[in-house]
PDB file of C-alpha atoms and ligand atoms in Angstrom:
ATOM      1  CA  MET A   1      43.713 158.572  98.714  1.00  0.00           C
ATOM      2  CA  SER A   2      43.556 157.916 102.461  1.00  0.00           C
ATOM      3  CA  LEU A   3      45.212 154.898 104.100  1.00  0.00           C
ATOM      4  CA  ASN A   4      41.785 153.629 105.062  1.00  0.00           C
ATOM      5  CA  HIS A   5      40.756 153.746 101.463  1.00  0.00           C
ATOM      6  CA  LEU A   6      43.962 151.978 100.427  1.00  0.00           C
ATOM      7  CA  GLU A   7      43.412 149.099 102.857  1.00  0.00           C
ATOM      8  CA  GLN A   8      39.794 148.829 101.779  1.00  0.00           C
ATOM      9  CA  THR A   9      40.787 148.720  98.098  1.00  0.00           C
ATOM     10  CA  LYS A  10      43.498 146.114  98.734  1.00  0.00           C
ATOM     11  CA  LEU A  11      41.176 143.922 100.757  1.00  0.00           C
ATOM     12  CA  GLN A  12      38.443 144.115  98.186  1.00  0.00           C
ATOM     13  CA  MET A  13      40.917 143.033  95.511  1.00  0.00           C
ATOM     14  CA  ALA A  14      41.902 140.013  97.623  1.00  0.00           C
ATOM     15  CA  ALA A  15      38.292 139.092  98.284  1.00  0.00           C
ATOM     16  CA  GLU A  16      35.423 138.070  96.090  1.00  0.00           C
ATOM     17  CA  PRO A  17      32.217 139.863  97.027  1.00  0.00           C
ATOM     18  CA  TRP A  18      29.609 137.209  97.390  1.00  0.00           C
ATOM     19  CA  SER A  19      25.918 137.355  98.004  1.00  0.00           C
ATOM     20  CA  MET A  20      23.952 135.135 100.302  1.00  0.00           C
ATOM     21  CA  THR A  21      20.242 135.607 100.704  1.00  0.00           C
ATOM     22  CA  LEU A  22      19.271 137.795 103.633  1.00  0.00           C
ATOM     23  CA  ALA A  23      17.518 134.771 105.157  1.00  0.00           C
ATOM     24  CA  ASP A  24      20.721 132.696 104.976  1.00  0.00           C
ATOM     25  CA  VAL A  25      22.908 135.443 106.502  1.00  0.00           C
ATOM     26  CA  THR A  26      20.306 135.984 109.233  1.00  0.00           C
ATOM     27  CA  SER A  27      20.222 132.275 109.954  1.00  0.00           C
ATOM     28  CA  ALA A  28      24.048 131.992 110.024  1.00  0.00           C
ATOM     29  CA  LEU A  29      24.370 134.990 112.373  1.00  0.00           C
ATOM     30  CA  SER A  30      21.596 133.700 114.660  1.00  0.00           C
ATOM     31  CA  SER A  31      23.794 130.783 115.695  1.00  0.00           C
ATOM     32  CA  VAL A  32      26.793 132.987 116.518  1.00  0.00           C
ATOM     33  CA  PRO A  33      27.459 133.346 120.289  1.00  0.00           C
ATOM     34  CA  LEU A  34      28.134 137.114 119.940  1.00  0.00           C
ATOM     35  CA  PHE A  35      24.519 137.612 118.835  1.00  0.00           C
ATOM     36  CA  SER A  36      22.972 135.063 121.205  1.00  0.00           C
ATOM     37  CA  GLY A  37      21.046 137.783 123.071  1.00  0.00           C
ATOM     38  CA  PHE A  38      19.571 139.200 119.866  1.00  0.00           C
ATOM     39  CA  GLY A  39      16.043 138.615 118.646  1.00  0.00           C
ATOM     40  CA  GLN A  40      15.404 137.513 115.072  1.00  0.00           C
ATOM     41  CA  LYS A  41      14.533 141.074 113.972  1.00  0.00           C
ATOM     42  CA  GLN A  42      17.755 142.482 115.480  1.00  0.00           C
ATOM     43  CA  VAL A  43      19.905 139.802 113.825  1.00  0.00           C
ATOM     44  CA  ARG A  44      18.204 140.583 110.534  1.00  0.00           C
ATOM     45  CA  LEU A  45      19.119 144.261 110.924  1.00  0.00           C
ATOM     46  CA  VAL A  46      22.779 143.253 111.478  1.00  0.00           C
ATOM     47  CA  ALA A  47      22.644 140.952 108.440  1.00  0.00           C
ATOM     48  CA  GLU A  48      21.301 143.810 106.321  1.00  0.00           C
ATOM     49  CA  SER A  49      24.070 146.171 107.356  1.00  0.00           C
ATOM     50  CA  GLY A  50      27.090 144.021 106.373  1.00  0.00           C
ATOM     51  CA  ARG A  51      28.560 142.315 103.318  1.00  0.00           C
ATOM     52  CA  GLU A  52      29.816 138.830 102.590  1.00  0.00           C
ATOM     53  CA  TYR A  53      33.193 138.016 101.067  1.00  0.00           C
ATOM     54  CA  LYS A  54      34.891 134.805  99.973  1.00  0.00           C
ATOM     55  CA  TYR A  55      38.635 134.208 100.357  1.00  0.00           C
ATOM     56  CA  LYS A  56      40.822 131.598  98.714  1.00  0.00           C
ATOM     57  CA  VAL A  57      43.310 129.575 100.791  1.00  0.00           C
ATOM     58  CA  GLY A  58      46.416 131.656 101.493  1.00  0.00           C
ATOM     59  CA  THR A  59      44.702 135.055 101.182  1.00  0.00           C
ATOM     60  CA  THR A  60      45.730 137.641 103.762  1.00  0.00           C
ATOM     61  CA  ILE A  61      42.439 139.083 104.952  1.00  0.00           C
ATOM     62  CA  VAL A  62      43.909 141.450 107.539  1.00  0.00           C
ATOM     63  CA  GLU A  63      47.511 142.623 107.383  1.00  0.00           C
ATOM     64  CA  ASP A  64      49.671 143.247 110.458  1.00  0.00           C
ATOM     65  CA  GLY A  65      50.462 146.978 110.776  1.00  0.00           C
ATOM     66  CA  SER A  66      47.826 148.245 108.353  1.00  0.00           C
ATOM     67  CA  VAL A  67      45.063 150.646 109.316  1.00  0.00           C
ATOM     68  CA  GLY A  68      41.987 148.710 110.381  1.00  0.00           C
ATOM     69  CA  VAL A  69      38.725 149.406 108.626  1.00  0.00           C
ATOM     70  CA  GLY A  70      36.445 146.500 109.321  1.00  0.00           C
ATOM     71  CA  PHE A  71      35.131 143.785 111.591  1.00  0.00           C
ATOM     72  CA  TYR A  72      35.028 140.183 110.323  1.00  0.00           C
ATOM     73  CA  MET A  73      32.974 137.173 111.297  1.00  0.00           C
ATOM     74  CA  VAL A  74      33.833 133.727 109.903  1.00  0.00           C
ATOM     75  CA  LEU A  75      30.666 132.180 108.466  1.00  0.00           C
ATOM     76  CA  ASN A  76      32.373 129.166 106.921  1.00  0.00           C
ATOM     77  CA  GLY A  77      35.985 128.041 106.800  1.00  0.00           C
ATOM     78  CA  ARG A  78      39.045 128.709 108.905  1.00  0.00           C
ATOM     79  CA  VAL A  79      41.556 131.506 109.387  1.00  0.00           C
ATOM     80  CA  GLU A  80      44.809 131.713 111.310  1.00  0.00           C
ATOM     81  CA  VAL A  81      45.947 134.720 113.287  1.00  0.00           C
ATOM     82  CA  ARG A  82      49.712 135.022 112.809  1.00  0.00           C
ATOM     83  CA  LYS A  83      52.431 137.285 114.129  1.00  0.00           C
ATOM     84  CA  GLY A  84      55.398 136.663 111.864  1.00  0.00           C
ATOM     85  CA  PRO A  85      55.939 132.876 111.907  1.00  0.00           C
ATOM     86  CA  ARG A  86      53.913 132.368 115.119  1.00  0.00           C
ATOM     87  CA  VAL A  87      50.332 131.130 114.921  1.00  0.00           C
ATOM     88  CA  LEU A  88      48.445 132.939 117.687  1.00  0.00           C
ATOM     89  CA  ALA A  89      45.025 131.427 117.045  1.00  0.00           C
ATOM     90  CA  SER A  90      42.898 129.460 114.650  1.00  0.00           C
ATOM     91  CA  LEU A  91      39.353 130.767 114.200  1.00  0.00           C
ATOM     92  CA  SER A  92      36.392 129.115 112.505  1.00  0.00           C
ATOM     93  CA  ASN A  93      32.632 129.399 112.091  1.00  0.00           C
ATOM     94  CA  GLY A  94      31.033 131.967 114.385  1.00  0.00           C
ATOM     95  CA  GLN A  95      34.344 133.440 115.545  1.00  0.00           C
ATOM     96  CA  TYR A  96      35.415 136.970 114.719  1.00  0.00           C
ATOM     97  CA  PHE A  97      38.518 139.099 114.235  1.00  0.00           C
ATOM     98  CA  GLY A  98      39.511 142.661 113.452  1.00  0.00           C
ATOM     99  CA  GLU A  99      37.770 144.129 116.491  1.00  0.00           C
ATOM    100  CA  MET A 100      40.999 145.283 118.205  1.00  0.00           C
ATOM    101  CA  SER A 101      41.946 148.014 115.722  1.00  0.00           C
ATOM    102  CA  LEU A 102      38.389 149.268 115.698  1.00  0.00           C
ATOM    103  CA  ILE A 103      38.353 149.450 119.489  1.00  0.00           C
ATOM    104  CA  ASP A 104      41.698 151.211 120.051  1.00  0.00           C
ATOM    105  CA  GLY A 105      42.328 152.900 116.683  1.00  0.00           C
ATOM    106  CA  GLU A 106      45.805 151.317 116.439  1.00  0.00           C
ATOM    107  CA  PRO A 107      47.052 149.437 113.354  1.00  0.00           C
ATOM    108  CA  ARG A 108      46.180 145.755 112.933  1.00  0.00           C
ATOM    109  CA  SER A 109      47.978 143.695 115.595  1.00  0.00           C
ATOM    110  CA  ALA A 110      48.531 140.565 113.476  1.00  0.00           C
ATOM    111  CA  ASP A 111      48.002 138.999 110.053  1.00  0.00           C
ATOM    112  CA  VAL A 112      44.846 136.992 109.535  1.00  0.00           C
ATOM    113  CA  LEU A 113      45.033 134.444 106.706  1.00  0.00           C
ATOM    114  CA  ALA A 114      42.506 132.072 105.191  1.00  0.00           C
ATOM    115  CA  VAL A 115      43.810 128.519 105.713  1.00  0.00           C
ATOM    116  CA  GLN A 116      40.675 127.011 104.157  1.00  0.00           C
ATOM    117  CA  PRO A 117      38.331 128.493 101.559  1.00  0.00           C
ATOM    118  CA  THR A 118      36.625 130.998 103.853  1.00  0.00           C
ATOM    119  CA  GLU A 119      33.453 133.043 103.798  1.00  0.00           C
ATOM    120  CA  CYS A 120      33.248 136.070 106.062  1.00  0.00           C
ATOM    121  CA  PHE A 121      30.557 138.517 107.012  1.00  0.00           C
ATOM    122  CA  THR A 122      32.018 142.004 107.413  1.00  0.00           C
ATOM    123  CA  LEU A 123      30.891 145.225 108.988  1.00  0.00           C
ATOM    124  CA  SER A 124      32.387 148.632 108.220  1.00  0.00           C
ATOM    125  CA  THR A 125      33.936 150.570 111.102  1.00  0.00           C
ATOM    126  CA  GLN A 126      30.979 152.968 111.261  1.00  0.00           C
ATOM    127  CA  THR A 127      28.414 150.167 111.293  1.00  0.00           C
ATOM    128  CA  PHE A 128      30.407 148.314 113.962  1.00  0.00           C
ATOM    129  CA  TYR A 129      30.444 151.405 116.232  1.00  0.00           C
ATOM    130  CA  ALA A 130      26.752 152.070 115.675  1.00  0.00           C
ATOM    131  CA  LEU A 131      25.948 148.428 116.505  1.00  0.00           C
ATOM    132  CA  VAL A 132      27.978 148.439 119.732  1.00  0.00           C
ATOM    133  CA  LYS A 133      26.408 151.773 120.795  1.00  0.00           C
ATOM    134  CA  ARG A 134      22.938 150.363 120.221  1.00  0.00           C
ATOM    135  CA  HIS A 135      23.797 147.054 121.954  1.00  0.00           C
ATOM    136  CA  PRO A 136      26.339 147.734 124.747  1.00  0.00           C
ATOM    137  CA  GLU A 137      26.147 144.074 125.809  1.00  0.00           C
ATOM    138  CA  LEU A 138      28.251 143.319 122.709  1.00  0.00           C
ATOM    139  CA  ALA A 139      31.134 145.258 124.280  1.00  0.00           C
ATOM    140  CA  LEU A 140      30.947 143.050 127.371  1.00  0.00           C
ATOM    141  CA  LEU A 141      30.922 139.859 125.282  1.00  0.00           C
ATOM    142  CA  MET A 142      33.906 141.131 123.279  1.00  0.00           C
ATOM    143  CA  LEU A 143      35.746 142.004 126.503  1.00  0.00           C
ATOM    144  CA  LYS A 144      35.191 138.440 127.736  1.00  0.00           C
ATOM    145  CA  GLU A 145      36.535 137.058 124.458  1.00  0.00           C
ATOM    146  CA  LEU A 146      39.505 139.463 124.602  1.00  0.00           C
ATOM    147  CA  ALA A 147      40.333 138.218 128.126  1.00  0.00           C
ATOM    148  CA  LYS A 148      40.067 134.608 126.920  1.00  0.00           C
ATOM    149  CA  ARG A 149      42.412 135.288 123.979  1.00  0.00           C
ATOM    150  CA  LEU A 150      44.872 137.128 126.234  1.00  0.00           C
ATOM    151  CA  ARG A 151      44.946 134.209 128.682  1.00  0.00           C
ATOM    152  CA  ALA A 152      45.493 131.741 125.826  1.00  0.00           C
ATOM    153  CA  ALA A 153      48.320 133.917 124.462  1.00  0.00           C
ATOM    154  CA  GLN A 154      49.911 134.122 127.933  1.00  0.00           C
ATOM    155  CA  SER A 155      49.753 130.377 128.486  1.00  0.00           C
ATOM    156  CA  SER A 156      51.272 129.676 125.052  1.00  0.00           C
ATOM    157  CA  ASP A 157      54.176 132.033 125.960  1.00  0.00           C
ATOM    158  CA  GLN A 158      55.230 129.772 128.821  1.00  0.00           C
TER     159      GLN A 158
HETATM  160  P1  LIG B   1      43.090 143.525 114.848  1.00  0.00           P
HETATM  161  O1  LIG B   1      44.286 143.951 115.620  1.00  0.00           O
HETATM  162  O2  LIG B   1      42.158 144.571 114.387  1.00  0.00           O
HETATM  163  O3  LIG B   1      43.575 142.673 113.579  1.00  0.00           O
HETATM  164  C1  LIG B   1      44.198 141.420 113.824  1.00  0.00           C
HETATM  165  C2  LIG B   1      43.221 140.581 114.629  1.00  0.00           C
HETATM  166  O4  LIG B   1      43.687 139.318 115.019  1.00  0.00           O
HETATM  167  C3  LIG B   1      42.922 141.288 115.960  1.00  0.00           C
HETATM  168  O5  LIG B   1      42.238 142.485 115.705  1.00  0.00           O
HETATM  169  C4  LIG B   1      42.187 140.196 116.677  1.00  0.00           C
HETATM  170  O6  LIG B   1      40.867 140.072 116.219  1.00  0.00           O
HETATM  171  C5  LIG B   1      42.990 138.962 116.216  1.00  0.00           C
HETATM  172  N1  LIG B   1      44.021 138.611 117.222  1.00  0.00           N
HETATM  173  C6  LIG B   1      45.152 139.276 117.522  1.00  0.00           C
HETATM  174  N2  LIG B   1      45.849 138.629 118.481  1.00  0.00           N
HETATM  175  C7  LIG B   1      45.145 137.514 118.767  1.00  0.00           C
HETATM  176  C8  LIG B   1      45.327 136.423 119.675  1.00  0.00           C
HETATM  177  N3  LIG B   1      46.406 136.328 120.480  1.00  0.00           N
HETATM  178  N4  LIG B   1      44.362 135.468 119.709  1.00  0.00           N
HETATM  179  C9  LIG B   1      43.284 135.518 118.898  1.00  0.00           C
HETATM  180  N5  LIG B   1      43.058 136.518 118.032  1.00  0.00           N
HETATM  181  C10 LIG B   1      43.976 137.512 117.968  1.00  0.00           C
END
């Protein structure tokens, strides 16, 4: 069993698969800044290519050091990004995580935990790559967000 498969299995055990209607996922994703340049049909295609999961409070969604296999968007709820005892960020509706490992192929850089009952929309690595290739503007938006998060991390270091 590959490491990727192990992480996937572990994450699926921690999460409850959950189905929203396609119309509801499309509507939730339409209001997300990352997809602000997308038309309704394009957002619908994204909605069709992912899955929704629910997490209880305290669930580790992404584990520091593990091999990354997915991209996550918070639809409802709140997660914290933690490195050991340090809280690096708090992310809620419309914000995403898990992109770093997919971009550089390195293990997950931090833990991400549900601090409220949380519903996420997830894309597999392959779907994420295909989406970014088809819509290169997503890479630019993610770079902007990465710069913002880096600046926030630098200012909290001081
Ligand atoms: P990844 O490394 O794949 O898994 C952990 C995720 O936490 C990471 O991708 C980012 O999405 C997120 N993350 C890591 N560091 C920070 C930070 N300083 N601020 C906000 N989000 C972060």
